[in-house]
C-alpha atoms as a PDB file:
ATOM      1  CA  MET A   1     227.845  29.061  58.560  1.00  0.00           C
ATOM      2  CA  THR A   2     230.817  31.030  56.823  1.00  0.00           C
ATOM      3  CA  THR A   3     232.898  29.321  54.445  1.00  0.00           C
ATOM      4  CA  SER A   4     236.294  30.090  54.130  1.00  0.00           C
ATOM      5  CA  SER A   5     235.782  32.247  51.221  1.00  0.00           C
ATOM      6  CA  ASP A   6     233.298  34.740  52.786  1.00  0.00           C
ATOM      7  CA  SER A   7     235.660  35.307  55.486  1.00  0.00           C
ATOM      8  CA  ARG A   8     238.209  36.427  53.265  1.00  0.00           C
ATOM      9  CA  ASN A   9     235.918  38.825  51.835  1.00  0.00           C
ATOM     10  CA  VAL A  10     234.871  40.249  55.213  1.00  0.00           C
ATOM     11  CA  GLN A  11     236.303  43.713  55.857  1.00  0.00           C
ATOM     12  CA  ARG A  12     237.030  44.253  59.384  1.00  0.00           C
ATOM     13  CA  VAL A  13     236.820  47.773  60.460  1.00  0.00           C
ATOM     14  CA  GLY A  14     238.072  49.065  63.613  1.00  0.00           C
ATOM     15  CA  PHE A  15     237.246  51.612  65.915  1.00  0.00           C
ATOM     16  CA  LEU A  16     239.536  53.176  68.396  1.00  0.00           C
ATOM     17  CA  LEU A  17     237.306  54.635  70.846  1.00  0.00           C
ATOM     18  CA  VAL A  18     238.669  57.501  72.870  1.00  0.00           C
ATOM     19  CA  ARG A  19     237.182  58.156  76.251  1.00  0.00           C
ATOM     20  CA  ASN A  20     233.998  60.212  76.009  1.00  0.00           C
ATOM     21  CA  PHE A  21     233.908  59.444  72.336  1.00  0.00           C
ATOM     22  CA  ALA A  22     230.393  60.751  70.776  1.00  0.00           C
ATOM     23  CA  LEU A  23     228.340  58.116  70.731  1.00  0.00           C
ATOM     24  CA  MET A  24     226.086  59.576  67.919  1.00  0.00           C
ATOM     25  CA  SER A  25     229.038  59.685  65.405  1.00  0.00           C
ATOM     26  CA  TYR A  26     229.976  56.018  66.447  1.00  0.00           C
ATOM     27  CA  ALA A  27     226.508  54.816  65.299  1.00  0.00           C
ATOM     28  CA  ALA A  28     226.331  56.886  62.155  1.00  0.00           C
ATOM     29  CA  ALA A  29     229.485  55.204  61.270  1.00  0.00           C
ATOM     30  CA  THR A  30     228.739  51.327  62.290  1.00  0.00           C
ATOM     31  CA  GLU A  31     225.139  51.306  61.396  1.00  0.00           C
ATOM     32  CA  PRO A  32     225.783  51.295  57.795  1.00  0.00           C
ATOM     33  CA  LEU A  33     228.020  48.637  57.560  1.00  0.00           C
ATOM     34  CA  ARG A  34     225.531  46.758  59.758  1.00  0.00           C
ATOM     35  CA  ALA A  35     222.707  47.350  57.151  1.00  0.00           C
ATOM     36  CA  ALA A  36     225.373  46.196  54.437  1.00  0.00           C
ATOM     37  CA  ASN A  37     225.757  42.646  55.760  1.00  0.00           C
ATOM     38  CA  LEU A  38     221.742  42.656  56.358  1.00  0.00           C
ATOM     39  CA  LEU A  39     220.926  43.762  52.703  1.00  0.00           C
ATOM     40  CA  ALA A  40     223.692  41.311  50.987  1.00  0.00           C
ATOM     41  CA  ALA A  41     222.020  38.276  53.597  1.00  0.00           C
ATOM     42  CA  ARG A  42     226.128  37.687  54.310  1.00  0.00           C
ATOM     43  CA  PRO A  43     228.874  39.202  56.187  1.00  0.00           C
ATOM     44  CA  LEU A  44     230.704  41.930  54.499  1.00  0.00           C
ATOM     45  CA  TYR A  45     231.970  43.826  57.292  1.00  0.00           C
ATOM     46  CA  GLN A  46     233.066  43.107  60.855  1.00  0.00           C
ATOM     47  CA  VAL A  47     232.966  46.246  63.700  1.00  0.00           C
ATOM     48  CA  PHE A  48     235.593  45.881  65.973  1.00  0.00           C
ATOM     49  CA  PRO A  49     235.956  48.416  68.621  1.00  0.00           C
ATOM     50  CA  LEU A  50     239.398  48.795  70.058  1.00  0.00           C
ATOM     51  CA  ALA A  51     240.968  50.899  72.938  1.00  0.00           C
ATOM     52  CA  GLN A  52     244.796  51.131  74.148  1.00  0.00           C
ATOM     53  CA  GLY A  53     245.365  48.368  76.312  1.00  0.00           C
ATOM     54  CA  GLY A  54     241.593  46.925  75.530  1.00  0.00           C
ATOM     55  CA  GLY A  55     238.934  47.211  77.969  1.00  0.00           C
ATOM     56  CA  THR A  56     235.853  49.258  78.300  1.00  0.00           C
ATOM     57  CA  VAL A  57     235.343  52.694  76.884  1.00  0.00           C
ATOM     58  CA  THR A  58     232.651  55.026  78.070  1.00  0.00           C
ATOM     59  CA  SER A  59     231.114  57.267  75.625  1.00  0.00           C
ATOM     60  CA  SER A  60     229.921  60.966  76.581  1.00  0.00           C
ATOM     61  CA  SER A  61     226.379  60.065  77.032  1.00  0.00           C
ATOM     62  CA  GLY A  62     227.452  57.176  79.134  1.00  0.00           C
ATOM     63  CA  VAL A  63     227.112  54.060  76.980  1.00  0.00           C
ATOM     64  CA  SER A  64     229.934  51.492  77.824  1.00  0.00           C
ATOM     65  CA  ILE A  65     231.359  49.671  74.951  1.00  0.00           C
ATOM     66  CA  ASP A  66     233.610  46.418  75.393  1.00  0.00           C
ATOM     67  CA  CYS A  67     236.745  46.771  73.159  1.00  0.00           C
ATOM     68  CA  ALA A  68     239.544  44.606  72.103  1.00  0.00           C
ATOM     69  CA  ASP A  69     243.410  45.823  72.649  1.00  0.00           C
ATOM     70  CA  LEU A  70     244.379  47.969  69.663  1.00  0.00           C
ATOM     71  CA  GLU A  71     248.155  46.601  70.007  1.00  0.00           C
ATOM     72  CA  SER A  72     247.474  42.981  69.503  1.00  0.00           C
ATOM     73  CA  ASP A  73     244.329  43.216  67.336  1.00  0.00           C
ATOM     74  CA  GLY A  74     244.533  46.480  65.119  1.00  0.00           C
ATOM     75  CA  GLU A  75     246.752  44.793  62.254  1.00  0.00           C
ATOM     76  CA  THR A  76     243.837  42.575  61.645  1.00  0.00           C
ATOM     77  CA  CYS A  77     241.601  45.414  60.455  1.00  0.00           C
ATOM     78  CA  HIS A  78     241.315  46.751  56.884  1.00  0.00           C
ATOM     79  CA  THR A  79     240.028  50.089  58.151  1.00  0.00           C
ATOM     80  CA  LEU A  80     240.833  51.626  61.148  1.00  0.00           C
ATOM     81  CA  PHE A  81     239.388  54.865  62.522  1.00  0.00           C
ATOM     82  CA  VAL A  82     239.932  56.789  65.544  1.00  0.00           C
ATOM     83  CA  CYS A  83     236.409  58.181  67.128  1.00  0.00           C
ATOM     84  CA  ALA A  84     236.573  60.753  69.503  1.00  0.00           C
ATOM     85  CA  GLY A  85     234.393  63.549  71.021  1.00  0.00           C
ATOM     86  CA  GLY A  86     234.881  67.380  72.415  1.00  0.00           C
ATOM     87  CA  GLU A  87     237.196  67.417  75.598  1.00  0.00           C
ATOM     88  CA  PRO A  88     240.780  67.992  74.449  1.00  0.00           C
ATOM     89  CA  ALA A  89     241.907  66.373  78.094  1.00  0.00           C
ATOM     90  CA  ASP A  90     240.506  63.069  76.329  1.00  0.00           C
ATOM     91  CA  TRP A  91     242.533  63.515  73.431  1.00  0.00           C
ATOM     92  CA  ALA A  92     245.883  64.144  75.002  1.00  0.00           C
ATOM     93  CA  ASP A  93     245.067  60.498  76.884  1.00  0.00           C
ATOM     94  CA  THR A  94     246.000  59.041  73.373  1.00  0.00           C
ATOM     95  CA  SER A  95     249.659  59.686  73.274  1.00  0.00           C
ATOM     96  CA  ALA A  96     250.376  55.841  73.662  1.00  0.00           C
ATOM     97  CA  ALA A  97     248.140  54.901  70.838  1.00  0.00           C
ATOM     98  CA  HIS A  98     250.387  57.298  68.281  1.00  0.00           C
ATOM     99  CA  THR A  99     253.253  54.717  68.326  1.00  0.00           C
ATOM    100  CA  ALA A 100     250.665  52.078  67.540  1.00  0.00           C
ATOM    101  CA  LEU A 101     248.710  54.220  65.050  1.00  0.00           C
ATOM    102  CA  ARG A 102     252.044  54.881  62.917  1.00  0.00           C
ATOM    103  CA  ARG A 103     252.960  51.590  62.873  1.00  0.00           C
ATOM    104  CA  LEU A 104     249.255  50.034  61.464  1.00  0.00           C
ATOM    105  CA  SER A 105     249.456  53.034  58.811  1.00  0.00           C
ATOM    106  CA  ARG A 106     253.023  51.644  57.648  1.00  0.00           C
ATOM    107  CA  LEU A 107     251.529  48.116  57.183  1.00  0.00           C
ATOM    108  CA  GLY A 108     249.332  49.827  54.920  1.00  0.00           C
ATOM    109  CA  ILE A 109     245.864  49.688  57.413  1.00  0.00           C
ATOM    110  CA  ARG A 110     243.482  52.722  55.997  1.00  0.00           C
ATOM    111  CA  ILE A 111     243.404  55.319  58.961  1.00  0.00           C
ATOM    112  CA  GLY A 112     240.636  57.692  59.288  1.00  0.00           C
ATOM    113  CA  GLY A 113     239.485  60.151  62.202  1.00  0.00           C
ATOM    114  CA  ILE A 114     235.650  60.763  63.076  1.00  0.00           C
ATOM    115  CA  SER A 115     234.303  64.030  64.690  1.00  0.00           C
ATOM    116  CA  SER A 116     237.706  65.148  66.791  1.00  0.00           C
ATOM    117  CA  GLY A 117     239.613  61.978  65.747  1.00  0.00           C
ATOM    118  CA  ALA A 118     241.595  63.943  63.319  1.00  0.00           C
ATOM    119  CA  PHE A 119     243.279  65.771  66.121  1.00  0.00           C
ATOM    120  CA  VAL A 120     244.590  62.475  67.445  1.00  0.00           C
ATOM    121  CA  LEU A 121     246.155  61.577  63.752  1.00  0.00           C
ATOM    122  CA  ALA A 122     247.667  65.084  63.783  1.00  0.00           C
ATOM    123  CA  ALA A 123     249.105  64.137  66.856  1.00  0.00           C
ATOM    124  CA  ALA A 124     250.493  61.202  65.876  1.00  0.00           C
ATOM    125  CA  GLY A 125     252.091  62.858  62.480  1.00  0.00           C
ATOM    126  CA  LEU A 126     249.617  60.843  59.997  1.00  0.00           C
ATOM    127  CA  LEU A 127     248.042  64.073  58.530  1.00  0.00           C
ATOM    128  CA  ASP A 128     251.223  65.394  57.055  1.00  0.00           C
ATOM    129  CA  ASN A 129     250.911  66.194  53.178  1.00  0.00           C
ATOM    130  CA  ASN A 130     247.234  64.797  53.456  1.00  0.00           C
ATOM    131  CA  ASP A 131     243.773  66.328  52.824  1.00  0.00           C
ATOM    132  CA  PHE A 132     241.657  65.765  55.539  1.00  0.00           C
ATOM    133  CA  THR A 133     238.754  67.570  57.904  1.00  0.00           C
ATOM    134  CA  ILE A 134     237.594  67.950  61.349  1.00  0.00           C
ATOM    135  CA  HIS A 135     234.717  68.823  63.170  1.00  0.00           C
ATOM    136  CA  TRP A 136     234.315  72.764  62.904  1.00  0.00           C
ATOM    137  CA  GLU A 137     234.155  73.269  66.621  1.00  0.00           C
ATOM    138  CA  HIS A 138     237.815  71.625  66.796  1.00  0.00           C
ATOM    139  CA  ALA A 139     239.442  73.055  63.850  1.00  0.00           C
ATOM    140  CA  PRO A 140     240.732  76.315  65.629  1.00  0.00           C
ATOM    141  CA  ALA A 141     242.513  74.326  68.150  1.00  0.00           C
ATOM    142  CA  LEU A 142     243.619  72.122  65.428  1.00  0.00           C
ATOM    143  CA  LYS A 143     245.435  74.741  63.805  1.00  0.00           C
ATOM    144  CA  GLU A 144     246.752  76.302  66.561  1.00  0.00           C
ATOM    145  CA  ALA A 145     248.631  73.440  67.586  1.00  0.00           C
ATOM    146  CA  PHE A 146     249.795  72.163  64.278  1.00  0.00           C
ATOM    147  CA  PRO A 147     250.224  75.330  62.151  1.00  0.00           C
ATOM    148  CA  HIS A 148     251.674  73.673  59.354  1.00  0.00           C
ATOM    149  CA  LEU A 149     248.025  71.788  58.883  1.00  0.00           C
ATOM    150  CA  ASN A 150     244.767  73.047  57.145  1.00  0.00           C
ATOM    151  CA  PRO A 151     241.893  71.209  57.577  1.00  0.00           C
ATOM    152  CA  ARG A 152     239.459  71.430  55.212  1.00  0.00           C
ATOM    153  CA  HIS A 153     235.789  72.791  55.568  1.00  0.00           C
ATOM    154  CA  ALA A 154     234.134  69.550  54.146  1.00  0.00           C
ATOM    155  CA  ARG A 155     231.739  67.063  55.800  1.00  0.00           C
ATOM    156  CA  PHE A 156     234.408  64.235  54.988  1.00  0.00           C
ATOM    157  CA  VAL A 157     237.603  63.604  52.800  1.00  0.00           C
ATOM    158  CA  LEU A 158     238.819  60.508  51.548  1.00  0.00           C
ATOM    159  CA  ASP A 159     242.198  60.971  50.729  1.00  0.00           C
ATOM    160  CA  GLY A 160     243.811  57.834  49.763  1.00  0.00           C
ATOM    161  CA  ALA A 161     244.957  56.397  53.062  1.00  0.00           C
ATOM    162  CA  ILE A 162     243.448  58.736  54.829  1.00  0.00           C
ATOM    163  CA  ALA A 163     239.622  58.917  55.802  1.00  0.00           C
ATOM    164  CA  THR A 164     238.130  61.775  57.906  1.00  0.00           C
ATOM    165  CA  CYS A 165     234.784  63.253  58.769  1.00  0.00           C
ATOM    166  CA  GLY A 166     233.389  66.092  60.843  1.00  0.00           C
ATOM    167  CA  GLY A 167     231.123  63.526  62.959  1.00  0.00           C
ATOM    168  CA  GLY A 168     227.770  64.003  63.853  1.00  0.00           C
ATOM    169  CA  VAL A 169     225.660  62.531  61.022  1.00  0.00           C
ATOM    170  CA  ALA A 170     228.764  62.875  58.341  1.00  0.00           C
ATOM    171  CA  PRO A 171     229.605  59.583  58.981  1.00  0.00           C
ATOM    172  CA  LEU A 172     226.415  58.377  57.226  1.00  0.00           C
ATOM    173  CA  ASP A 173     227.885  60.555  54.070  1.00  0.00           C
ATOM    174  CA  MET A 174     231.191  59.239  54.808  1.00  0.00           C
ATOM    175  CA  MET A 175     230.305  55.372  54.702  1.00  0.00           C
ATOM    176  CA  HIS A 176     228.044  55.675  51.850  1.00  0.00           C
ATOM    177  CA  ALA A 177     230.889  56.777  49.944  1.00  0.00           C
ATOM    178  CA  MET A 178     233.375  53.979  51.110  1.00  0.00           C
ATOM    179  CA  ILE A 179     230.369  51.403  50.533  1.00  0.00           C
ATOM    180  CA  ALA A 180     230.211  52.860  46.907  1.00  0.00           C
ATOM    181  CA  GLU A 181     233.853  52.642  46.638  1.00  0.00           C
ATOM    182  CA  ARG A 182     233.743  48.597  47.463  1.00  0.00           C
ATOM    183  CA  LEU A 183     229.944  47.803  46.114  1.00  0.00           C
ATOM    184  CA  GLY A 184     228.967  50.399  43.889  1.00  0.00           C
ATOM    185  CA  THR A 185     226.621  53.175  44.114  1.00  0.00           C
ATOM    186  CA  ASP A 186     223.271  51.280  43.957  1.00  0.00           C
ATOM    187  CA  PHE A 187     224.517  49.158  46.673  1.00  0.00           C
ATOM    188  CA  ALA A 188     225.265  51.934  48.778  1.00  0.00           C
ATOM    189  CA  ARG A 189     221.843  53.771  47.732  1.00  0.00           C
ATOM    190  CA  ARG A 190     220.157  50.391  49.515  1.00  0.00           C
ATOM    191  CA  VAL A 191     222.160  51.192  52.514  1.00  0.00           C
ATOM    192  CA  SER A 192     221.513  54.488  53.083  1.00  0.00           C
ATOM    193  CA  ASP A 193     217.704  54.093  52.087  1.00  0.00           C
ATOM    194  CA  TRP A 194     217.323  51.809  54.769  1.00  0.00           C
ATOM    195  CA  TYR A 195     217.941  54.582  57.230  1.00  0.00           C
ATOM    196  CA  LEU A 196     215.824  57.030  55.533  1.00  0.00           C
ATOM    197  CA  HIS A 197     219.174  58.589  54.263  1.00  0.00           C
ATOM    198  CA  ALA A 198     217.692  59.947  51.253  1.00  0.00           C
ATOM    199  CA  ALA A 199     219.927  63.259  50.785  1.00  0.00           C
ATOM    200  CA  VAL A 200     223.126  62.147  50.729  1.00  0.00           C
ATOM    201  CA  ALA A 201     225.610  64.917  51.082  1.00  0.00           C
ATOM    202  CA  GLU A 202     229.060  65.502  48.572  1.00  0.00           C
ATOM    203  CA  PRO A 203     231.901  65.472  50.458  1.00  0.00           C
ATOM    204  CA  THR A 204     232.262  69.262  50.008  1.00  0.00           C
ATOM    205  CA  ALA A 205     229.174  70.003  51.577  1.00  0.00           C
ATOM    206  CA  PRO A 206     229.470  72.438  54.438  1.00  0.00           C
ATOM    207  CA  GLN A 207     229.574  71.406  58.403  1.00  0.00           C
ATOM    208  CA  ARG A 208     227.652  74.368  59.637  1.00  0.00           C
ATOM    209  CA  GLY A 209     224.854  76.598  58.238  1.00  0.00           C
ATOM    210  CA  SER A 210     225.423  79.178  56.337  1.00  0.00           C
ATOM    211  CA  VAL A 211     226.617  82.708  57.248  1.00  0.00           C
ATOM    212  CA  ALA A 212     223.340  83.757  56.627  1.00  0.00           C
ATOM    213  CA  GLU A 213     221.880  81.492  58.897  1.00  0.00           C
ATOM    214  CA  ARG A 214     224.435  82.024  61.914  1.00  0.00           C
ATOM    215  CA  PHE A 215     223.806  85.672  61.428  1.00  0.00           C
ATOM    216  CA  GLY A 216     220.355  85.898  60.648  1.00  0.00           C
ATOM    217  CA  THR A 217     220.851  88.318  57.654  1.00  0.00           C
ATOM    218  CA  ASN A 218     220.873  88.014  53.834  1.00  0.00           C
ATOM    219  CA  HIS A 219     222.013  91.244  52.648  1.00  0.00           C
ATOM    220  CA  PRO A 220     225.108  90.831  50.365  1.00  0.00           C
ATOM    221  CA  ALA A 221     227.576  93.178  51.108  1.00  0.00           C
ATOM    222  CA  LEU A 222     226.963  92.270  55.260  1.00  0.00           C
ATOM    223  CA  LEU A 223     227.416  88.647  54.515  1.00  0.00           C
ATOM    224  CA  ALA A 224     230.957  89.338  52.699  1.00  0.00           C
ATOM    225  CA  VAL A 225     232.281  91.273  55.908  1.00  0.00           C
ATOM    226  CA  LEU A 226     230.804  88.952  58.648  1.00  0.00           C
ATOM    227  CA  GLU A 227     232.398  85.947  56.331  1.00  0.00           C
ATOM    228  CA  LYS A 228     235.904  87.732  56.301  1.00  0.00           C
ATOM    229  CA  MET A 229     235.511  88.465  59.950  1.00  0.00           C
ATOM    230  CA  GLU A 230     235.478  85.016  60.732  1.00  0.00           C
ATOM    231  CA  THR A 231     238.707  84.285  58.660  1.00  0.00           C
ATOM    232  CA  ALA A 232     240.622  87.353  59.744  1.00  0.00           C
ATOM    233  CA  ILE A 233     241.305  86.869  63.383  1.00  0.00           C
ATOM    234  CA  GLU A 234     244.661  87.086  64.204  1.00  0.00           C
ATOM    235  CA  ARG A 235     244.995  90.541  62.374  1.00  0.00           C
ATOM    236  CA  PRO A 236     241.995  92.031  62.325  1.00  0.00           C
ATOM    237  CA  LEU A 237     240.728  94.575  59.317  1.00  0.00           C
ATOM    238  CA  GLY A 238     239.837  97.771  59.825  1.00  0.00           C
ATOM    239  CA  ARG A 239     236.388  99.327  58.326  1.00  0.00           C
ATOM    240  CA  THR A 240     237.536 101.035  55.406  1.00  0.00           C
ATOM    241  CA  ALA A 241     239.220  97.759  54.119  1.00  0.00           C
ATOM    242  CA  MET A 242     236.128  96.009  55.035  1.00  0.00           C
ATOM    243  CA  ALA A 243     233.957  98.118  53.296  1.00  0.00           C
ATOM    244  CA  ARG A 244     235.923  97.846  50.409  1.00  0.00           C
ATOM    245  CA  LEU A 245     235.706  94.457  50.318  1.00  0.00           C
ATOM    246  CA  ALA A 246     231.870  94.757  50.493  1.00  0.00           C
ATOM    247  CA  GLY A 247     231.766  97.356  47.485  1.00  0.00           C
ATOM    248  CA  VAL A 248     230.302 100.161  49.723  1.00  0.00           C
ATOM    249  CA  SER A 249     231.249 103.090  52.057  1.00  0.00           C
ATOM    250  CA  PRO A 250     232.532 102.660  55.580  1.00  0.00           C
ATOM    251  CA  ARG A 251     229.677 104.993  56.710  1.00  0.00           C
ATOM    252  CA  HIS A 252     226.894 102.601  54.847  1.00  0.00           C
ATOM    253  CA  LEU A 253     228.780  99.683  56.089  1.00  0.00           C
ATOM    254  CA  ASP A 254     228.141 100.856  59.661  1.00  0.00           C
ATOM    255  CA  ARG A 255     224.610 101.840  59.058  1.00  0.00           C
ATOM    256  CA  LEU A 256     224.016  97.957  57.772  1.00  0.00           C
ATOM    257  CA  PHE A 257     225.577  96.618  60.984  1.00  0.00           C
ATOM    258  CA  LYS A 258     223.049  98.693  62.920  1.00  0.00           C
ATOM    259  CA  GLU A 259     219.980  97.630  60.770  1.00  0.00           C
ATOM    260  CA  HIS A 260     220.702  94.351  60.260  1.00  0.00           C
ATOM    261  CA  ARG A 261     222.598  93.239  63.628  1.00  0.00           C
ATOM    262  CA  GLY A 262     221.639  95.887  66.341  1.00  0.00           C
ATOM    263  CA  ALA A 263     225.051  96.056  67.232  1.00  0.00           C
ATOM    264  CA  GLY A 264     228.272  98.296  65.348  1.00  0.00           C
ATOM    265  CA  PHE A 265     230.909  96.773  63.055  1.00  0.00           C
ATOM    266  CA  LEU A 266     233.863  96.902  66.245  1.00  0.00           C
ATOM    267  CA  ASP A 267     231.451  95.416  68.867  1.00  0.00           C
ATOM    268  CA  THR A 268     230.470  92.649  65.989  1.00  0.00           C
ATOM    269  CA  TYR A 269     234.115  91.811  64.934  1.00  0.00           C
ATOM    270  CA  ARG A 270     235.319  91.635  68.844  1.00  0.00           C
ATOM    271  CA  GLU A 271     232.450  89.320  69.551  1.00  0.00           C
ATOM    272  CA  ILE A 272     233.798  86.839  66.812  1.00  0.00           C
ATOM    273  CA  ARG A 273     237.073  87.065  67.779  1.00  0.00           C
ATOM    274  CA  LEU A 274     236.122  86.693  71.610  1.00  0.00           C
ATOM    275  CA  ARG A 275     234.108  83.452  70.930  1.00  0.00           C
ATOM    276  CA  HIS A 276     236.955  81.941  68.662  1.00  0.00           C
ATOM    277  CA  ALA A 277     239.055  82.608  71.919  1.00  0.00           C
ATOM    278  CA  ARG A 278     236.903  80.994  73.972  1.00  0.00           C
ATOM    279  CA  LYS A 279     237.198  77.901  71.964  1.00  0.00           C
ATOM    280  CA  LEU A 280     240.675  77.832  72.182  1.00  0.00           C
ATOM    281  CA  LEU A 281     240.704  78.505  75.904  1.00  0.00           C
ATOM    282  CA  GLN A 282     238.814  75.425  76.207  1.00  0.00           C
ATOM    283  CA  GLN A 283     240.377  73.249  73.758  1.00  0.00           C
ATOM    284  CA  SER A 284     243.976  74.102  73.118  1.00  0.00           C
ATOM    285  CA  PRO A 285     246.935  74.191  75.399  1.00  0.00           C
ATOM    286  CA  LEU A 286     247.865  78.072  74.402  1.00  0.00           C
ATOM    287  CA  SER A 287     248.840  80.502  77.248  1.00  0.00           C
ATOM    288  CA  ILE A 288     246.191  83.355  77.832  1.00  0.00           C
ATOM    289  CA  ALA A 289     248.821  85.501  76.307  1.00  0.00           C
ATOM    290  CA  GLU A 290     249.369  83.540  73.265  1.00  0.00           C
ATOM    291  CA  ILE A 291     245.805  83.177  72.760  1.00  0.00           C
ATOM    292  CA  ALA A 292     245.006  87.001  73.204  1.00  0.00           C
ATOM    293  CA  TYR A 293     247.466  87.669  70.323  1.00  0.00           C
ATOM    294  CA  ALA A 294     246.069  84.922  68.451  1.00  0.00           C
ATOM    295  CA  THR A 295     242.698  86.657  68.305  1.00  0.00           C
ATOM    296  CA  GLY A 296     244.093  90.130  67.681  1.00  0.00           C
ATOM    297  CA  PHE A 297     244.223  91.709  71.160  1.00  0.00           C
ATOM    298  CA  SER A 298     247.293  94.398  71.502  1.00  0.00           C
ATOM    299  CA  SER A 299     247.787  92.588  75.076  1.00  0.00           C
ATOM    300  CA  PRO A 300     246.648  90.330  77.419  1.00  0.00           C
ATOM    301  CA  ALA A 301     245.036  92.584  80.063  1.00  0.00           C
ATOM    302  CA  HIS A 302     243.081  94.222  76.877  1.00  0.00           C
ATOM    303  CA  PHE A 303     241.907  90.639  76.209  1.00  0.00           C
ATOM    304  CA  SER A 304     240.978  89.619  79.997  1.00  0.00           C
ATOM    305  CA  ASN A 305     239.035  92.812  79.810  1.00  0.00           C
ATOM    306  CA  ALA A 306     236.895  92.467  77.013  1.00  0.00           C
ATOM    307  CA  PHE A 307     236.579  88.946  77.454  1.00  0.00           C
ATOM    308  CA  LYS A 308     235.171  89.506  80.924  1.00  0.00           C
ATOM    309  CA  ASP A 309     232.676  92.175  79.462  1.00  0.00           C
ATOM    310  CA  LEU A 310     231.158  89.628  77.240  1.00  0.00           C
ATOM    311  CA  PHE A 311     231.290  86.238  79.291  1.00  0.00           C
ATOM    312  CA  SER A 312     231.361  87.601  82.781  1.00  0.00           C
ATOM    313  CA  GLU A 313     234.400  85.870  83.720  1.00  0.00           C
ATOM    314  CA  THR A 314     238.015  86.120  82.848  1.00  0.00           C
ATOM    315  CA  PRO A 315     239.913  83.761  80.911  1.00  0.00           C
ATOM    316  CA  GLY A 316     242.049  82.293  83.661  1.00  0.00           C
ATOM    317  CA  SER A 317     238.414  81.534  85.292  1.00  0.00           C
ATOM    318  CA  LEU A 318     237.231  79.595  82.678  1.00  0.00           C
ATOM    319  CA  ARG A 319     240.299  78.005  82.299  1.00  0.00           C
ATOM    320  CA  ARG A 320     240.190  77.169  86.097  1.00  0.00           C
ATOM    321  CA  ARG A 321     236.781  75.913  85.863  1.00  0.00           C
ATOM    322  CA  ARG A 322     237.282  73.393  82.784  1.00  0.00           C
ATOM    323  CA  GLY A 323     240.258  71.801  84.343  1.00  0.00           C
ATOM    324  CA  ALA A 324     238.282  71.383  87.591  1.00  0.00           C
END
């Protein structure tokens, strides 16, 4: 039987589940808390699924979870995470929760975001002047919607009263750090070992494979240019400037692209910008014209033609298909 003293030492950790939330991310965040209770042989944490208005929330994989009401039960939590998936339409449905999240934050409750949950926190105004991260796939949409915010390229970030992570298995790393904060590194290590989580990542570890892995090359000059291409999207740099950055001649840079990529400098750069544009079309409310200029195209017509050449559909047809 739990004593009153034990009850006072139990931290209630709430999870505001957004429709189509990522089940893997939710499990990676909640299971370490369950293991901590088992290893300590006493209750240390209580997992508390929440929803705006209560009721059942279904994950992207079809698993449904019964949730308590955010409004009435959220303030009993020590920490509250927003756990969301990959559909922007689902994030928009969280507008009613923004007021509640701001109120809970003012009460001193630690607020967090898992996977795309940071987008919900940004929309609620809770990330201003805070360090944070978000799943790499959703970073472009967040930066377009909230230009004053700059998410870090990190697996997780603990910044005082704000805790965020990139989703997937990153919550395992974040929960290891949070358990260590409270109970020490030795106990946190036991929890991670319980799940064969031997290689606990540092907060600053990357979310994605390296540029070398993604592009299949290890040539240092080419990697420098490809990395710059991924960041210089709105104002693309010319071949001469990129060659200078890599410390080679423009002609040699062309040879490197042909040899290692099988595609030219301009074709590669255009594809990187178009793939970025496709993410914005899928995840952001920006108009097609705004996306065209945000990805370095001189006009919506130029953008539309290039997009159709690569993806065999126009930006408008992609938007209509996603909407349907």
